[in-house]
Coordinates of C-alpha atoms in Angstrom, one line a residue:
M213 CA -44.4 -15.5 -7.6
A214 CA -43.5 -17.1 -10.9
F215 CA -39.8 -16.0 -11.2
L216 CA -39.1 -17.1 -7.6
L217 CA -40.6 -20.5 -8.3
L218 CA -38.6 -20.8 -11.5
A219 CA -35.4 -19.8 -9.6
R220 CA -36.0 -22.5 -7.0
L221 CA -36.7 -25.2 -9.5
H222 CA -33.4 -24.3 -11.2
V223 CA -31.5 -24.8 -8.0
V224 CA -33.2 -28.2 -7.4
N225 CA -32.3 -29.1 -11.0
E226 CA -28.6 -28.5 -10.2
A227 CA -28.6 -31.1 -7.4
T228 CA -30.9 -33.6 -9.1
Q229 CA -31.2 -33.0 -12.8
F230 CA -34.7 -33.4 -14.2
L231 CA -34.0 -31.1 -17.1
P232 CA -30.8 -32.3 -18.7
L233 CA -30.4 -29.6 -21.4
P234 CA -29.1 -26.3 -20.0
S235 CA -30.4 -24.5 -23.1
A236 CA -34.0 -25.4 -22.0
W237 CA -33.8 -22.7 -19.4
V238 CA -32.7 -20.0 -21.8
S239 CA -35.6 -17.8 -22.8
V240 CA -34.1 -14.4 -23.3
R241 CA -33.0 -14.2 -26.9
D242 CA -34.2 -10.6 -27.5
T243 CA -31.3 -9.1 -29.5
L244 CA -32.3 -5.6 -28.5
L245 CA -32.2 -6.4 -24.8
L246 CA -29.0 -8.4 -25.1
R247 CA -27.3 -5.7 -27.1
N248 CA -27.1 -3.8 -23.9
L249 CA -24.8 -6.4 -22.3
D250 CA -21.8 -4.6 -23.9
S251 CA -22.7 -1.3 -22.4
I252 CA -23.6 -2.3 -18.8
S253 CA -21.3 -0.3 -16.5
V254 CA -19.8 -1.7 -13.4
E255 CA -21.0 1.4 -11.5
R256 CA -24.6 0.9 -12.6
W257 CA -24.4 -2.8 -11.8
T258 CA -23.1 -2.1 -8.3
E259 CA -25.8 0.5 -7.7
L260 CA -28.7 -1.9 -8.6
E261 CA -26.9 -4.8 -6.8
E262 CA -27.0 -2.8 -3.6
E263 CA -30.7 -2.1 -4.1
H264 CA -31.2 -5.8 -4.7
L265 CA -29.4 -6.7 -1.5
H266 CA -31.5 -4.2 0.6
S267 CA -34.6 -5.9 -0.8
G268 CA -33.6 -9.0 1.2
H269 CA -32.9 -11.2 -1.8
D270 CA -36.6 -12.1 -1.8
A271 CA -37.6 -9.4 -4.2
M272 CA -39.9 -7.8 -1.6
E273 CA -39.7 -4.2 -0.6
D274 CA -40.2 -3.1 2.9
E275 CA -43.4 -1.3 4.0
E276 CA -41.7 2.1 4.3
E277 CA -40.8 2.1 0.6
E278 CA -44.3 1.2 -0.3
K279 CA -45.6 4.2 1.7
K280 CA -43.1 6.6 0.1
A281 CA -44.1 5.7 -3.4
P282 CA -47.6 4.2 -3.6
Q283 CA -48.3 2.7 -7.0
V284 CA -51.0 0.8 -8.6
K285 CA -52.4 -1.7 -6.1
P286 CA -50.7 -5.1 -6.8
L287 CA -52.6 -8.3 -7.3
P288 CA -52.1 -11.1 -4.8
G289 CA -48.7 -12.7 -5.5
D290 CA -47.3 -9.7 -7.4
D291 CA -43.7 -8.7 -6.7
T292 CA -43.8 -5.1 -5.6
L293 CA -40.2 -4.6 -6.6
F294 CA -41.4 -4.6 -10.2
T295 CA -44.1 -2.0 -9.7
N296 CA -42.1 0.6 -11.5
S297 CA -40.7 -1.7 -14.2
C298 CA -42.5 0.1 -17.0
H299 CA -40.2 3.1 -16.3
W300 CA -37.0 1.1 -16.4
S301 CA -34.4 1.7 -19.1
T302 CA -33.4 -1.3 -21.2
E303 CA -30.1 -1.5 -19.3
E304 CA -31.8 -1.5 -15.9
R305 CA -34.3 -4.1 -17.0
L306 CA -31.4 -6.4 -18.1
I307 CA -29.4 -5.9 -14.9
R308 CA -32.3 -6.7 -12.7
L309 CA -33.0 -9.8 -14.8
L310 CA -29.4 -10.9 -14.4
L311 CA -29.4 -10.2 -10.6
R312 CA -32.4 -12.5 -10.1
I313 CA -32.8 -15.1 -12.8
A314 CA -29.6 -14.9 -14.8
F315 CA -30.0 -18.5 -16.2
L316 CA -32.6 -17.2 -18.6
V317 CA -29.7 -15.6 -20.6
S318 CA -27.2 -18.0 -22.3
F319 CA -24.0 -19.0 -20.5
N320 CA -21.8 -17.5 -23.2
E321 CA -23.5 -14.1 -23.0
R322 CA -23.0 -14.0 -19.2
A323 CA -19.4 -15.2 -19.5
K324 CA -18.7 -12.3 -21.9
L325 CA -20.2 -9.9 -19.4
L326 CA -18.0 -11.3 -16.6
T327 CA -14.9 -11.2 -18.8
R328 CA -15.6 -7.5 -19.5
F329 CA -16.1 -6.7 -15.8
L330 CA -12.9 -8.4 -14.9
L331 CA -10.9 -6.5 -17.5
L332 CA -12.4 -3.2 -16.4
S333 CA -11.5 -3.9 -12.8
Q334 CA -8.0 -5.1 -13.5
P335 CA -5.3 -2.9 -11.9
Q336 CA -3.0 -0.9 -14.2
R337 CA 0.4 -2.4 -14.8
H338 CA 3.2 0.1 -14.6
P339 CA 5.7 0.1 -17.4
G340 CA 9.1 -1.4 -16.7
M341 CA 10.6 -4.8 -16.1
P342 CA 9.6 -6.4 -12.8
K343 CA 12.0 -8.3 -10.7
Q344 CA 12.7 -11.9 -11.7
F345 CA 10.9 -14.4 -9.5
V346 CA 12.1 -18.1 -9.2
V347 CA 10.0 -21.1 -8.2
H348 CA 11.1 -24.7 -7.8
R349 CA 9.0 -27.5 -9.3
G350 CA 7.2 -29.4 -6.5
R351 CA 7.4 -26.2 -4.3
T352 CA 5.5 -23.8 -6.6
F353 CA 2.7 -23.1 -4.2
V354 CA 4.9 -22.7 -1.2
D355 CA 7.5 -20.5 -3.0
T356 CA 4.8 -18.2 -4.5
Y357 CA 2.9 -17.9 -1.2
E358 CA 6.0 -17.0 0.8
R359 CA 6.9 -14.3 -1.8
F360 CA 3.5 -12.8 -2.5
K361 CA 1.2 -13.6 0.5
H362 CA 1.0 -9.8 1.2
Q363 CA 0.8 -8.8 -2.5
P364 CA -1.0 -11.6 -4.4
D365 CA -1.7 -9.3 -7.4
S366 CA 2.0 -8.4 -7.8
V367 CA 3.2 -8.0 -11.4
E368 CA 6.4 -9.8 -10.5
M369 CA 4.6 -13.1 -11.1
F370 CA 4.7 -12.3 -14.8
S371 CA 8.5 -12.6 -14.7
V372 CA 8.6 -16.0 -13.1
R373 CA 11.3 -18.6 -13.9
F374 CA 11.1 -22.3 -13.1
A375 CA 14.1 -24.1 -11.6
G376 CA 14.4 -27.9 -12.0
A377 CA 15.4 -30.5 -9.4
N378 CA 19.1 -29.7 -10.1
G379 CA 18.6 -26.0 -9.3
E380 CA 19.2 -24.9 -12.9
Y381 CA 16.8 -22.6 -14.6
E382 CA 14.5 -24.0 -17.3
E383 CA 14.3 -22.2 -20.6
G384 CA 11.3 -20.0 -21.1
Y385 CA 9.8 -16.8 -19.7
G386 CA 6.8 -14.6 -20.2
Q387 CA 3.1 -15.3 -20.6
G388 CA 3.4 -19.1 -21.1
V389 CA 5.5 -19.6 -18.0
Y390 CA 3.1 -17.4 -16.0
R391 CA 0.2 -19.6 -17.1
E392 CA 2.2 -22.6 -16.0
L393 CA 2.8 -21.0 -12.6
L394 CA -0.8 -20.5 -11.9
H395 CA -1.7 -24.0 -13.0
C396 CA 1.0 -25.5 -10.8
I397 CA -0.1 -23.4 -7.8
G398 CA -3.6 -24.9 -8.1
L399 CA -2.2 -28.4 -8.8
E400 CA -0.2 -28.4 -5.6
G401 CA -2.3 -26.2 -3.3
F402 CA -5.5 -28.1 -3.8
T403 CA -4.0 -31.6 -3.3
A404 CA -5.2 -33.6 -0.2
E405 CA -1.5 -34.2 0.6
H406 CA -1.0 -30.5 1.2
G407 CA -3.7 -30.7 4.0
L408 CA -5.7 -27.6 3.1
F409 CA -8.3 -29.4 1.0
R410 CA -9.9 -32.8 0.8
T411 CA -11.4 -34.8 -2.0
T412 CA -14.6 -36.7 -2.1
E413 CA -14.7 -40.4 -3.3
D414 CA -15.5 -39.0 -6.8
G415 CA -12.5 -36.8 -6.8
F416 CA -14.2 -33.4 -6.1
V417 CA -12.3 -30.9 -4.1
Y418 CA -13.5 -29.0 -1.0
P419 CA -11.8 -27.2 2.0
N420 CA -10.5 -29.4 4.8
P421 CA -12.5 -28.6 8.0
L422 CA -9.4 -29.8 10.0
S423 CA -6.8 -27.9 8.0
F424 CA -5.0 -26.7 11.1
E425 CA -5.2 -30.1 12.8
T426 CA -3.8 -31.7 9.6
T427 CA -1.0 -29.2 8.9
G428 CA -0.2 -27.7 12.3
D429 CA 0.3 -24.5 10.2
E430 CA -0.8 -21.2 11.9
E431 CA -1.1 -19.7 8.4
H432 CA -3.5 -22.4 7.1
L433 CA -6.4 -19.9 6.6
G434 CA -4.1 -17.4 5.0
K435 CA -2.9 -20.0 2.5
I436 CA -6.5 -21.0 1.7
S437 CA -7.3 -17.3 1.1
F438 CA -4.3 -17.0 -1.1
L439 CA -5.5 -20.0 -3.2
G440 CA -8.9 -18.2 -3.5
F441 CA -7.2 -15.1 -4.8
M442 CA -5.1 -17.2 -7.3
C443 CA -8.3 -18.8 -8.6
G444 CA -9.8 -15.3 -9.1
R445 CA -6.5 -14.1 -10.7
S446 CA -6.5 -17.1 -13.1
L447 CA -10.1 -16.5 -14.2
R448 CA -9.4 -12.8 -14.7
D449 CA -6.3 -13.6 -16.8
G450 CA -8.1 -16.3 -18.9
I451 CA -6.3 -19.3 -17.3
L452 CA -8.5 -22.3 -16.5
Q453 CA -7.7 -24.2 -13.4
D454 CA -8.1 -28.0 -13.6
V455 CA -9.6 -28.3 -10.1
P456 CA -13.0 -29.9 -9.8
F457 CA -14.7 -28.1 -6.9
A458 CA -17.4 -30.1 -5.0
L459 CA -21.0 -29.1 -5.5
H460 CA -21.6 -28.0 -1.9
F461 CA -18.4 -25.9 -2.0
R462 CA -19.6 -24.2 -5.2
N463 CA -22.9 -23.5 -3.6
A464 CA -21.1 -21.8 -0.7
L465 CA -19.2 -19.6 -3.1
L466 CA -22.5 -18.5 -4.5
G467 CA -23.8 -17.6 -1.0
R468 CA -26.3 -20.5 -1.0
R469 CA -27.1 -22.8 1.9
N470 CA -26.8 -26.5 1.2
T471 CA -29.5 -28.9 2.2
I472 CA -30.0 -32.7 2.5
N473 CA -30.4 -32.8 -1.3
N474 CA -26.7 -31.8 -1.7
L475 CA -25.5 -34.4 0.8
K476 CA -26.0 -37.4 -1.6
G477 CA -23.2 -36.3 -3.9
F478 CA -20.9 -35.4 -1.1
D479 CA -21.2 -38.3 1.3
A480 CA -23.4 -41.0 -0.1
Q481 CA -23.0 -43.3 2.9
L482 CA -24.0 -40.7 5.4
Y483 CA -26.9 -39.7 3.1
R484 CA -28.2 -43.3 3.1
Q485 CA -27.8 -43.6 6.9
L486 CA -29.8 -40.4 7.5
V487 CA -32.6 -41.2 5.0
S488 CA -33.0 -44.7 6.5
L489 CA -34.0 -43.1 9.8
V490 CA -37.3 -42.0 8.3
N491 CA -38.6 -45.5 8.1
L492 CA -37.6 -46.6 11.7
T493 CA -40.2 -47.1 14.4
E494 CA -40.0 -45.3 17.8
E495 CA -38.5 -48.4 19.4
E496 CA -35.9 -48.9 16.7
L497 CA -34.8 -45.2 17.0
S498 CA -34.6 -45.6 20.8
L499 CA -32.3 -48.6 20.5
M500 CA -29.9 -46.5 18.3
E501 CA -29.5 -44.0 21.2
L502 CA -29.0 -41.1 18.9
T503 CA -28.7 -37.6 20.2
F504 CA -28.4 -34.2 18.5
T505 CA -24.7 -34.5 18.1
Y506 CA -22.3 -35.4 15.3
V507 CA -19.2 -37.5 16.0
D508 CA -16.2 -37.0 13.6
N509 CA -13.5 -39.6 13.6
S510 CA -11.0 -37.9 11.3
L511 CA -7.3 -38.2 12.0
G512 CA -7.9 -41.0 14.4
V513 CA -9.5 -38.8 17.1
A514 CA -13.2 -38.8 17.9
R515 CA -14.6 -35.3 18.1
E516 CA -18.2 -34.7 19.2
Y517 CA -20.1 -31.6 18.1
E518 CA -23.5 -30.5 19.3
L519 CA -25.9 -29.8 16.5
V520 CA -27.9 -27.5 18.8
R521 CA -27.3 -26.1 22.3
G522 CA -27.7 -28.9 24.7
G523 CA -27.9 -31.4 21.8
A524 CA -26.0 -34.1 23.8
E525 CA -29.1 -34.3 26.1
M526 CA -31.7 -34.4 23.3
K527 CA -32.8 -37.9 22.1
V528 CA -33.7 -38.4 18.5
N529 CA -37.3 -39.7 18.1
T530 CA -40.0 -40.0 15.4
H531 CA -41.2 -36.5 16.1
N532 CA -37.8 -34.7 15.7
R533 CA -35.9 -37.0 13.3
L534 CA -36.5 -34.8 10.3
F535 CA -35.1 -31.9 12.2
Y536 CA -32.1 -34.1 13.2
I537 CA -31.5 -35.1 9.6
D538 CA -31.6 -31.5 8.4
L539 CA -29.1 -30.4 11.2
V540 CA -26.6 -33.2 10.3
A541 CA -26.7 -32.2 6.7
D542 CA -26.4 -28.5 7.6
Y543 CA -23.4 -29.3 9.8
K544 CA -21.6 -31.4 7.2
L545 CA -22.3 -29.1 4.3
N546 CA -22.4 -25.6 5.7
R547 CA -21.0 -25.3 9.2
E548 CA -18.1 -27.8 9.5
G549 CA -15.8 -26.1 7.0
A550 CA -17.2 -22.6 7.3
P551 CA -13.9 -20.9 8.5
Q552 CA -12.0 -22.4 5.5
T553 CA -14.7 -21.6 3.0
L554 CA -14.9 -18.0 4.3
A555 CA -11.2 -17.7 3.9
F556 CA -11.3 -18.9 0.3
Q557 CA -14.2 -16.6 -0.4
A558 CA -12.3 -13.6 1.0
G559 CA -9.4 -14.2 -1.4
L560 CA -11.6 -15.0 -4.4
E561 CA -13.9 -11.9 -3.9
R562 CA -10.9 -9.6 -3.9
I563 CA -10.9 -10.2 -7.6
I564 CA -14.5 -11.3 -8.4
H565 CA -17.5 -9.7 -6.7
R566 CA -20.0 -12.3 -5.4
S567 CA -22.8 -10.8 -7.5
W568 CA -20.6 -11.4 -10.6
L569 CA -20.2 -15.0 -9.6
R570 CA -24.0 -15.3 -9.1
L571 CA -24.4 -14.7 -12.8
F572 CA -23.8 -18.5 -12.9
D573 CA -25.3 -21.5 -11.2
S574 CA -23.2 -24.2 -9.4
I575 CA -22.9 -26.4 -12.5
E576 CA -21.7 -23.4 -14.6
L577 CA -19.3 -22.4 -11.9
F578 CA -17.5 -25.7 -12.4
K579 CA -17.2 -24.8 -16.1
L580 CA -16.2 -21.2 -15.3
F581 CA -13.1 -22.3 -13.4
G582 CA -12.2 -25.5 -15.2
G583 CA -13.6 -25.1 -18.7
D584 CA -15.6 -27.6 -20.7
N585 CA -15.5 -30.9 -18.8
S586 CA -16.6 -32.9 -21.9
G587 CA -12.9 -33.3 -22.9
S588 CA -13.7 -32.4 -26.5
F589 CA -11.8 -29.7 -28.5
D590 CA -13.4 -27.6 -31.1
V591 CA -10.7 -28.0 -33.8
A592 CA -12.6 -25.9 -36.3
D593 CA -12.6 -23.0 -33.8
W594 CA -8.9 -23.6 -33.0
K595 CA -8.0 -23.6 -36.7
K596 CA -10.1 -20.5 -37.4
H597 CA -8.3 -18.4 -34.7
T598 CA -4.8 -19.6 -35.5
V599 CA -2.3 -17.2 -37.0
Y600 CA 0.8 -17.9 -39.1
K601 CA 4.3 -16.4 -39.2
D602 CA 3.8 -16.0 -43.0
P603 CA 0.1 -15.8 -44.1
E604 CA 0.7 -17.9 -47.1
D605 CA 1.8 -20.8 -44.9
E606 CA -1.8 -21.5 -44.0
H607 CA -2.2 -23.3 -47.3
S608 CA 1.1 -25.1 -47.3
V609 CA 1.5 -28.9 -47.2
P610 CA 3.1 -29.1 -43.7
V611 CA 0.4 -26.9 -42.2
K612 CA -2.4 -29.0 -43.8
L613 CA -0.7 -32.1 -42.5
F614 CA -0.5 -30.5 -39.0
W615 CA -4.3 -30.0 -38.9
E616 CA -4.9 -33.5 -40.1
V617 CA -2.8 -34.8 -37.2
V618 CA -4.7 -32.5 -34.7
E619 CA -8.1 -33.7 -36.0
S620 CA -7.0 -37.4 -35.6
M621 CA -5.8 -36.9 -32.0
T622 CA -7.6 -38.0 -28.8
A623 CA -8.8 -35.2 -26.5
E624 CA -5.9 -36.0 -24.2
Q625 CA -3.4 -35.6 -27.0
Q626 CA -5.0 -32.4 -28.1
S627 CA -4.7 -31.1 -24.5
A628 CA -1.0 -32.1 -24.5
L629 CA -0.5 -30.3 -27.8
L630 CA -2.1 -27.1 -26.4
R631 CA 0.0 -27.3 -23.2
F632 CA 3.1 -27.9 -25.3
A633 CA 2.6 -24.7 -27.2
T634 CA 0.8 -22.5 -24.6
S635 CA 1.1 -24.2 -21.2
M636 CA -2.7 -24.3 -21.1
R637 CA -4.4 -27.7 -20.7
R638 CA -7.8 -26.5 -22.0
P639 CA -9.0 -23.9 -24.5
P640 CA -10.1 -20.5 -23.2
L641 CA -13.6 -20.5 -21.7
L642 CA -15.2 -18.7 -24.7
G643 CA -13.0 -20.3 -27.4
F644 CA -9.7 -19.8 -29.0
Q645 CA -10.4 -16.2 -30.1
F646 CA -9.7 -15.3 -26.4
L647 CA -6.3 -16.9 -26.3
S648 CA -3.7 -14.3 -25.7
P649 CA -1.3 -14.2 -27.5
P650 CA -3.2 -16.1 -30.3
F651 CA -2.1 -19.6 -31.2
M652 CA 0.6 -19.4 -33.9
V653 CA 1.9 -22.0 -36.3
Y654 CA 5.5 -21.1 -37.4
L655 CA 6.6 -23.1 -40.4
V656 CA 10.3 -23.5 -40.1
K657 CA 11.4 -24.1 -43.7
N658 CA 15.1 -24.3 -43.5
I659 CA 15.5 -27.4 -41.2
S660 CA 15.3 -31.2 -41.7
S661 CA 11.8 -32.8 -41.9
Q662 CA 13.1 -35.4 -39.5
R663 CA 13.3 -32.8 -36.6
L664 CA 10.8 -32.7 -33.8
P665 CA 8.6 -29.7 -33.5
T666 CA 9.4 -27.1 -30.8
A667 CA 7.4 -24.4 -29.2
S668 CA 7.6 -21.0 -27.6
T669 CA 5.0 -20.9 -24.9
C670 CA 5.7 -17.2 -24.2
F671 CA 4.1 -16.4 -27.6
S672 CA 1.8 -19.4 -27.9
T673 CA 3.8 -20.5 -30.9
F674 CA 4.2 -24.1 -32.4
K675 CA 7.3 -24.4 -34.5
L676 CA 6.5 -26.8 -37.3
P677 CA 9.3 -28.5 -39.4
P678 CA 8.5 -28.9 -43.1
Y679 CA 6.9 -32.4 -43.0
T680 CA 5.9 -33.8 -46.4
D681 CA 3.9 -36.9 -45.4
Y682 CA 1.2 -37.6 -42.8
G683 CA 3.0 -40.6 -41.1
T684 CA 6.1 -38.6 -40.3
A685 CA 4.2 -35.5 -39.2
R686 CA 2.0 -37.5 -36.8
E687 CA 5.0 -39.5 -35.4
K688 CA 7.1 -36.4 -34.7
I689 CA 4.3 -34.2 -33.4
L690 CA 3.2 -36.9 -30.9
A691 CA 6.8 -37.6 -29.8
A692 CA 7.4 -33.9 -29.1
I693 CA 4.2 -33.3 -27.1
E694 CA 4.7 -36.5 -25.0
E695 CA 8.2 -35.6 -24.1
G696 CA 7.7 -31.9 -23.5
T697 CA 6.9 -31.8 -19.8
T698 CA 9.0 -28.8 -18.9
F699 CA 10.2 -25.6 -20.6
E700 CA 13.6 -27.2 -21.3
L701 CA 12.2 -28.5 -24.6
T702 CA 10.5 -25.4 -25.7

């Protein structure tokens, strides 16, 4: 069937790109069809998703259904699930398309749909001031987990305060500090030093299969699940985590099974060793004395795992070596870290249903959680969606100088500026129009032009002194953002 073939080709392209332009896959540009994206209900989506699951994910109905509702006799290769498609509403047609071959619709359209679903499923926040919650820098993840492990969606996180090394509270509260909290949780929780996750040679993050052996912590799976929930919460609240998940881990989050094609990017040395077995003679394989086991030497201890029942007694030969290669890849990519991956999924899917995640492929999932990895900022979009304390300030000399400085900055400096004013390192997924509260430039007119800018991250506000020349503006702005590492300067 054509759509199944197309879907499989798309998955292959994620592991080994043969079509470098993502837009080449997009073929649904029907404005009448896409107009229904804004009206798709979560209830209708769930109803059709369950029907899709019962179809076995292969788009084939069972024989009983065919007997109940006999239709026009299908041609060889036809997908019987689409027999009644001529009777579908436009909404149903779009949902079924998104459930099966979502990549035909542009990333931005799908991201907007996910954003709307997350907002609709967000719990109601009760009025009133929640209790203040204090975390210590360097212990953000531990402090937050101990306080909220049983209530990870608590509104108390919005009233977080940071304490420095000396125990004194940093200045700042509200939305900006909350964003900083979620970023720090990810920054600490996903580090290899914490023991719950590992990194590949290329710096990509995946669950540590030996998280208990590494940490000795009985709550290791609970903490991994908590991190999954925090990732979901961050995405729901429009906060991008700067955590590069490994490809095989992203595939697992999408419910996919990894194959030997995915091993190359995870463990290139093991991949080369396995592939080299294909060219060996029977005698050469016999000399290697390989069996259907895998030996892991992590943490200085050799652990042997059977790839199949009785694998220690099964010799690898020219007849079964391809089976052996597939089993080793399956073990490393799917089975070895399964308990940790399932724990993370359990937390994440309390916020984001898996079918919502499946709107995206593994490459897009990277972008969904971490934002655009190109490092570039769309300054025109940033400027377009900036507000001003006084509307007339937009055309003032200091503000014009400010934007000239921003345009001259490197991507790293622009990221530092955004963090200085909002505590976010990257722009919102769909652009600055989704930054809440919106980025504001507050021209402070009654102070010296030799002062450094300040910021109020709670309100995404950059407080700009009345600079009159480009050199001074650039010097002062860069000095401020390079020094402003905590809320004490904001």
